[in-house]
Short mmCIF file of C-alpha atoms in Angstrom, two decimals:
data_model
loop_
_atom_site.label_atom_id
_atom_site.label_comp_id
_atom_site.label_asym_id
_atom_site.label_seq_id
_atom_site.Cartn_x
_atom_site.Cartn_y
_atom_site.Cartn_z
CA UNK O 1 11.42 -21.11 34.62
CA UNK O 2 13.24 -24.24 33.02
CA UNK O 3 10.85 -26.21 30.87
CA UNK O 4 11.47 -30.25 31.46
CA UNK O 5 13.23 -31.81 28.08
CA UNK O 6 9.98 -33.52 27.29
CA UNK O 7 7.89 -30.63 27.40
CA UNK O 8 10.05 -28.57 25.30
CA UNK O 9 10.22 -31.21 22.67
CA UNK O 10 6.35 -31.44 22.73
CA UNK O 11 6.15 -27.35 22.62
CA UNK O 12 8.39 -27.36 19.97
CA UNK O 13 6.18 -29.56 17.86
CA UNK O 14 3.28 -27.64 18.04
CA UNK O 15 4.94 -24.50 17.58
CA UNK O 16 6.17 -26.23 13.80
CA UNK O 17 2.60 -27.60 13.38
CA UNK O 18 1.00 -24.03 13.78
CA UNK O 19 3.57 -22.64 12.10
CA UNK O 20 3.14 -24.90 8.76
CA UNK O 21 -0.77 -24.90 9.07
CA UNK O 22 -0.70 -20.96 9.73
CA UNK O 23 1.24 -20.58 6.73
CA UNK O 24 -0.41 -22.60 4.69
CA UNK O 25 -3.80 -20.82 5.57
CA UNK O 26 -2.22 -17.41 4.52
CA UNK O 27 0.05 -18.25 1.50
CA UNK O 28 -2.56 -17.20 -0.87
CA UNK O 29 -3.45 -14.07 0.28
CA UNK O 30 0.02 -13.44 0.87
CA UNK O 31 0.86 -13.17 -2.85
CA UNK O 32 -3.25 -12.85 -3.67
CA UNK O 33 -3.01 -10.55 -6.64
CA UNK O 34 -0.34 -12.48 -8.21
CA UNK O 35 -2.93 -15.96 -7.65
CA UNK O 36 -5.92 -13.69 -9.13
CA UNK O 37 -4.01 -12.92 -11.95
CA UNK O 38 -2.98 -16.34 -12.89
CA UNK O 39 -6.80 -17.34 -12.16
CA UNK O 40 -8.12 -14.01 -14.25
CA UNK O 41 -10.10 -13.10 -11.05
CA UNK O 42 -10.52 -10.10 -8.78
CA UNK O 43 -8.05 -9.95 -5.96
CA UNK O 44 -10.60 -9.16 -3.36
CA UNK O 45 -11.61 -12.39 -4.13
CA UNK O 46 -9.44 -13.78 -1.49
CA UNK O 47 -11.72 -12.91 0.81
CA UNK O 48 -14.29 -15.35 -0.21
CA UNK O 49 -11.25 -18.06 -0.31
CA UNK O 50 -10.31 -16.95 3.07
CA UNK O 51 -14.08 -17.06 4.30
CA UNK O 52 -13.93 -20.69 3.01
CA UNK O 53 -11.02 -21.78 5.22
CA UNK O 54 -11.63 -20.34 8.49
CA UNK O 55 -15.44 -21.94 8.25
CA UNK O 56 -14.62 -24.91 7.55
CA UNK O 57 -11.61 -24.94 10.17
CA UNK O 58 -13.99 -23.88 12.67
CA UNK O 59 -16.44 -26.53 11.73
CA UNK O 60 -13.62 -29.13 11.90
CA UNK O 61 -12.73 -27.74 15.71
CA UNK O 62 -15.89 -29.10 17.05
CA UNK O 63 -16.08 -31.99 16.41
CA UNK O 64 -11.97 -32.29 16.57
CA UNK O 65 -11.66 -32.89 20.46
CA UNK O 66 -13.09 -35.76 20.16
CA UNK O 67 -11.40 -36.93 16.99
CA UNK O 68 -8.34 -36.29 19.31
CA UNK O 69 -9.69 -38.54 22.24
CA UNK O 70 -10.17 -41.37 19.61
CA UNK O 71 -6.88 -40.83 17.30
CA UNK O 72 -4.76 -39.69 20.05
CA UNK O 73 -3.09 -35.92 19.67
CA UNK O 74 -0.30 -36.21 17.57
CA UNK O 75 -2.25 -38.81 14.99
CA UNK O 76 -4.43 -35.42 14.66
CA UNK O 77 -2.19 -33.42 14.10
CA UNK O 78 -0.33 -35.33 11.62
CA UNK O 79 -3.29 -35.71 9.85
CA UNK O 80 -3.73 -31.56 10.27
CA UNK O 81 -0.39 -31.11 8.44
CA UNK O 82 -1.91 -33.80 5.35
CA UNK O 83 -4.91 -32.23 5.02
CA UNK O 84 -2.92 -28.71 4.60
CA UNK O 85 -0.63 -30.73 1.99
CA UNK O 86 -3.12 -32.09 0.36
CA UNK O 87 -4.77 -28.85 -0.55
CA UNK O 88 -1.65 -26.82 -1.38
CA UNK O 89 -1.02 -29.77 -4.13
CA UNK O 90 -4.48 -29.22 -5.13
CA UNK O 91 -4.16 -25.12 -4.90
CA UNK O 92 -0.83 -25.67 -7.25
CA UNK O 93 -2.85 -27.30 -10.11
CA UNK O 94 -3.71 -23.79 -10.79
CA UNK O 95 -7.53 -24.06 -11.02
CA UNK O 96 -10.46 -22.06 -9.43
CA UNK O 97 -12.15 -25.16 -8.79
CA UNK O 98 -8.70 -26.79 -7.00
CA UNK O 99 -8.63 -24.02 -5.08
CA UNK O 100 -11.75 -23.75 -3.46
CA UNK O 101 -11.42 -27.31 -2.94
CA UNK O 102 -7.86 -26.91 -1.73
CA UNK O 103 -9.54 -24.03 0.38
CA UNK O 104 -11.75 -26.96 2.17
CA UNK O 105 -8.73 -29.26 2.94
CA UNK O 106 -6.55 -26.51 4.10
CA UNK O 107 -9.43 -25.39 6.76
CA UNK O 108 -9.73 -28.58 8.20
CA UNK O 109 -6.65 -29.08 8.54
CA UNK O 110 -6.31 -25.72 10.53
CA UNK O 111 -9.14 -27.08 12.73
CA UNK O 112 -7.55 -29.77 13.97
CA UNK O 113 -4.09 -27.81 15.21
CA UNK O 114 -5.16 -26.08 18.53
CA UNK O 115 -7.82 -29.31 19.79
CA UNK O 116 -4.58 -31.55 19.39
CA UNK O 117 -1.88 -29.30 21.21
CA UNK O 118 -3.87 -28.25 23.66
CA UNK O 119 -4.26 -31.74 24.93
CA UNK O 120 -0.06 -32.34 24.41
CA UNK O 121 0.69 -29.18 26.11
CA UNK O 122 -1.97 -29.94 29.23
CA UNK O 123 -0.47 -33.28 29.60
CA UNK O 124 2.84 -32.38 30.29
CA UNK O 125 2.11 -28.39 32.21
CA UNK O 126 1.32 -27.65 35.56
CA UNK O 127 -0.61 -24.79 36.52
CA UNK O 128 2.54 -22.33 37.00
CA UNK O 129 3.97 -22.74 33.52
CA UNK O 130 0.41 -23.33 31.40
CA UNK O 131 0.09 -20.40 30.45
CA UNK O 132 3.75 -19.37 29.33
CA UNK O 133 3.85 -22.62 27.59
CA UNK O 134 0.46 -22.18 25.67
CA UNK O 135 1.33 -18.64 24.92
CA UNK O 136 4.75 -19.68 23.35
CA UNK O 137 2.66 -22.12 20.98
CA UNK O 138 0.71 -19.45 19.73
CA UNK O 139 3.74 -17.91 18.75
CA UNK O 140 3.42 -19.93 15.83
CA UNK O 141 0.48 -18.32 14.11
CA UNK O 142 2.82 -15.32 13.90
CA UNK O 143 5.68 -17.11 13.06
CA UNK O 144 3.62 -18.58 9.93
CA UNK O 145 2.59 -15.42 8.74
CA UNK O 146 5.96 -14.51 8.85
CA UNK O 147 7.06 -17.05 6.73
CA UNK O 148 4.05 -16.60 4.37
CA UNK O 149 4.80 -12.52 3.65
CA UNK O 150 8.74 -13.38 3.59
CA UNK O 151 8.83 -16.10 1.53
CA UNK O 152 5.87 -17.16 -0.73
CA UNK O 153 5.87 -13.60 -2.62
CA UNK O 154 9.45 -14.15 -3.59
CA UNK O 155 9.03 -17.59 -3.98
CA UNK O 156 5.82 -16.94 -6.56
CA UNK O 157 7.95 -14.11 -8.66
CA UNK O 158 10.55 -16.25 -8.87
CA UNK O 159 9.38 -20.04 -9.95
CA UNK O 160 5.46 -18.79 -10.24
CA UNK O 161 2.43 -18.43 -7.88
CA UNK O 162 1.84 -22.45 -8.32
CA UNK O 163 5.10 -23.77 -7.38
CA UNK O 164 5.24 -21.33 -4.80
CA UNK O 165 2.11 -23.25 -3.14
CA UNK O 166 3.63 -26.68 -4.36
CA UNK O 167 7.21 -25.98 -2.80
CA UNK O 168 5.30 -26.21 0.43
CA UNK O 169 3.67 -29.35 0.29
CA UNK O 170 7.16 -31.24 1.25
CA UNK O 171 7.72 -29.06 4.32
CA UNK O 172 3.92 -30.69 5.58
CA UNK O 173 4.68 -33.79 4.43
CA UNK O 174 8.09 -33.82 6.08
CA UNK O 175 6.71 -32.28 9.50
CA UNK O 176 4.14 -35.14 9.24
CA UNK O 177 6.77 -37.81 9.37
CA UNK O 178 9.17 -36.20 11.84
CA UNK O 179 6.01 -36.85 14.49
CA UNK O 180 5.67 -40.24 13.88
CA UNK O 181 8.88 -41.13 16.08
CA UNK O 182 7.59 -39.96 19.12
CA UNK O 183 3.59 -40.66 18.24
CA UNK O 184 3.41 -44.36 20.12
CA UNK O 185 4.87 -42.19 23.61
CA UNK O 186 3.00 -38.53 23.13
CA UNK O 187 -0.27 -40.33 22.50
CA UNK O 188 -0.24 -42.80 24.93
CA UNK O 189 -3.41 -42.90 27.40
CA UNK O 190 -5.37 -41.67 24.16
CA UNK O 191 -6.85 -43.80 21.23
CA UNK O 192 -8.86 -46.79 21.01
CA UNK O 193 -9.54 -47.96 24.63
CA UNK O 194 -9.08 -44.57 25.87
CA UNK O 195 -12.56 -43.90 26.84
CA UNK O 196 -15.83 -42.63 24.78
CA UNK O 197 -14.88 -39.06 23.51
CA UNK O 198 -17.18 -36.07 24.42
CA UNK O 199 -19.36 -35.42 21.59
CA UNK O 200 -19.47 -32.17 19.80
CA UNK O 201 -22.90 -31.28 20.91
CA UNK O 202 -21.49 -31.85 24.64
CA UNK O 203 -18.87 -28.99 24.24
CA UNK O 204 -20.66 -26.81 22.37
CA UNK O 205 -23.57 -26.82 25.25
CA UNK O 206 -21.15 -26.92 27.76
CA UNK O 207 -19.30 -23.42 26.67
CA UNK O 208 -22.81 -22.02 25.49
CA UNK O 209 -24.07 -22.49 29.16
CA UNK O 210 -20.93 -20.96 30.78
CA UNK O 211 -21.33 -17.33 31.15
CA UNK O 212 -17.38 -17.24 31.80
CA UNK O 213 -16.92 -19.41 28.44
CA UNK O 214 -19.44 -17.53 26.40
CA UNK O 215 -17.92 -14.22 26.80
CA UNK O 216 -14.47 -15.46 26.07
CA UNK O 217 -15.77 -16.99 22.86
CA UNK O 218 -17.21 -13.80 21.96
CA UNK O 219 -14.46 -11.74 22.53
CA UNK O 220 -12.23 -14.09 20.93
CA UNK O 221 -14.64 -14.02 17.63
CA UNK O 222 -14.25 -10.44 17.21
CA UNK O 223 -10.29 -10.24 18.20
CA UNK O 224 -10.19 -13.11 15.21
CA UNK O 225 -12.69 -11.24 12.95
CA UNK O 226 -10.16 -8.03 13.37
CA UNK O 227 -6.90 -10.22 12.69
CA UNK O 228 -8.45 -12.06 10.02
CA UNK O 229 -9.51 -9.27 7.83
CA UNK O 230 -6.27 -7.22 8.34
CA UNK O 231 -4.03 -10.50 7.08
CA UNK O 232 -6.30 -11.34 4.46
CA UNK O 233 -6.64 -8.09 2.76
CA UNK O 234 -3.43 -6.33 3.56
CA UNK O 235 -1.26 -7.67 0.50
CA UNK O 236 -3.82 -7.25 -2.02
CA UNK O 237 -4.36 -3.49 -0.29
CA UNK O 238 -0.66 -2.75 0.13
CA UNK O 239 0.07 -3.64 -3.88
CA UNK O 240 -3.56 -2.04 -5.38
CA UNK O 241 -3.72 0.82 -3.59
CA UNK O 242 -0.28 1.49 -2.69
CA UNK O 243 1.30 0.61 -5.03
CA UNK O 244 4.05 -1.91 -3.08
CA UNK O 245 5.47 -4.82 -4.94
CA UNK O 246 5.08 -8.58 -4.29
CA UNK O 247 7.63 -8.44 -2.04
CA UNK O 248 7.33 -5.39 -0.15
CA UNK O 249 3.78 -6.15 0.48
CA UNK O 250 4.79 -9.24 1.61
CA UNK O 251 7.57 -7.52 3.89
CA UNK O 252 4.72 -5.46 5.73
CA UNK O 253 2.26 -8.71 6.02
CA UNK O 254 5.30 -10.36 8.04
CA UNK O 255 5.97 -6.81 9.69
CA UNK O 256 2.58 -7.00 11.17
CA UNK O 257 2.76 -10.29 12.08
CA UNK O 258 6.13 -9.47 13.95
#
């Protein structure tokens, strides 16, 4: 199957959003006993900073569809990559404070990726390529955890935990601007005048009373609950009970995400 010009552009957006968001969600635990030493915490703290994120990016997901319907798709998820920039910068002061705050931004930012490419992607699939074409954008939760375990260990050993969180605030930025160019055509039909948007209580009712959409958000809860905990915990496992280095237990975290 040949994928039309525009739709590979748009599906090679969203990849690079998930990817950047993705790694930004997992570039602390990625190097997490090198953070908890600079902070003079326990590493397993992580988990508490990773518990942080993924609430509040689910929070942000329900109400985000219609955020999207208001702001138009790419406007959300430029403002995705921001809000991951935002707390990376505030991660890199190097305080436990900034990071549970930078924890906050991060998550919403996540919870804004998948409302705003789903509605790209459905705009420019038909039924026989959907699903190829939203399974290749998932690609890039992978792809950022690659990038997280490959890079941000070696980047923290070599320049420091908090530059290795600041070096990444340009790449968010930059993605950011790189979507403006095409914003005005990809979000056209959406915005101001586009409609009311469905309210969050409206799609939360609508999947709660669908047997067929309650199951799959139940299944998909524990599949995340699984992937979650392995990501999160596996550097801090791989270097305290293994004894791996920064970078070999950064290795294996992109390894498993391979």
């Amino acid at each position: 199957m040949i994928l039309r010009s525009e739709t590979s552009r748009v599906l090679s957006a969203t990849v690079l959003v998930q990817a950047l968001n993705t790694w930004a969600m997992l570039a602390i635990a990625a190097m997490a006993p090198l953070v908890a030493e600079g902070l003079a915490v326990a590493a397993v703290l992580v988990g508490y900073q990773i518990s942080v994120m993924y609430l509040c990016a689910a929070l942000t997901s329900v109400p985000a569809g219609g955020w999207v319907a208001r702001l138009g798709p790419t406007r959300v998820s430029q403002l995705s990559l921001v809000a991951g920039a935002l707390g990376l910068g505030l991660a890199a002061t190097g305080s436990l404070v900034a990071v549970l705050a930078a924890s906050v931004c991060i998550g919403v930012g996540y919870g804004m990726v998948n409302p705003a490419s789903s509605l790209l992607l459905f705009a420019r699939t038909t039924a026989r390529d959907r699903s190829l074409v939203f399974s290749i954008k998932q690609t890039g939760v992978p792809l950022g955890g690659m990038l997280a375990g490959l890079v941000t260990p070696a980047a923290a050993l070599a320049f420091g935990w908090q530059a290795a969180l600041g070096g990444l605030v340009p790449l968010l930025l930059g993605a950011a601007l790189v979507l403006q160019r095409p914003r005005r055509d990809w979000d056209r039909g959406t915005g101001t005048g586009a409609g009311p948007a469905p309210s969050a209580a409206e799609g939360a009712r609508e999947v709660w009373c669908n047997p067929a959409l309650r199951r799959l958000c139940t299944v998909s809860f524990l599949f995340a609950g699984v992937q979650v905990c392995l990501v999160g915990f596996l550097v801090a496992f791989a270097m305290a009970d293994l004894g791996f280095g920064a970078v070999l237990a950064g290795a294996l975290l992109a390894t498993v995400q391979a």
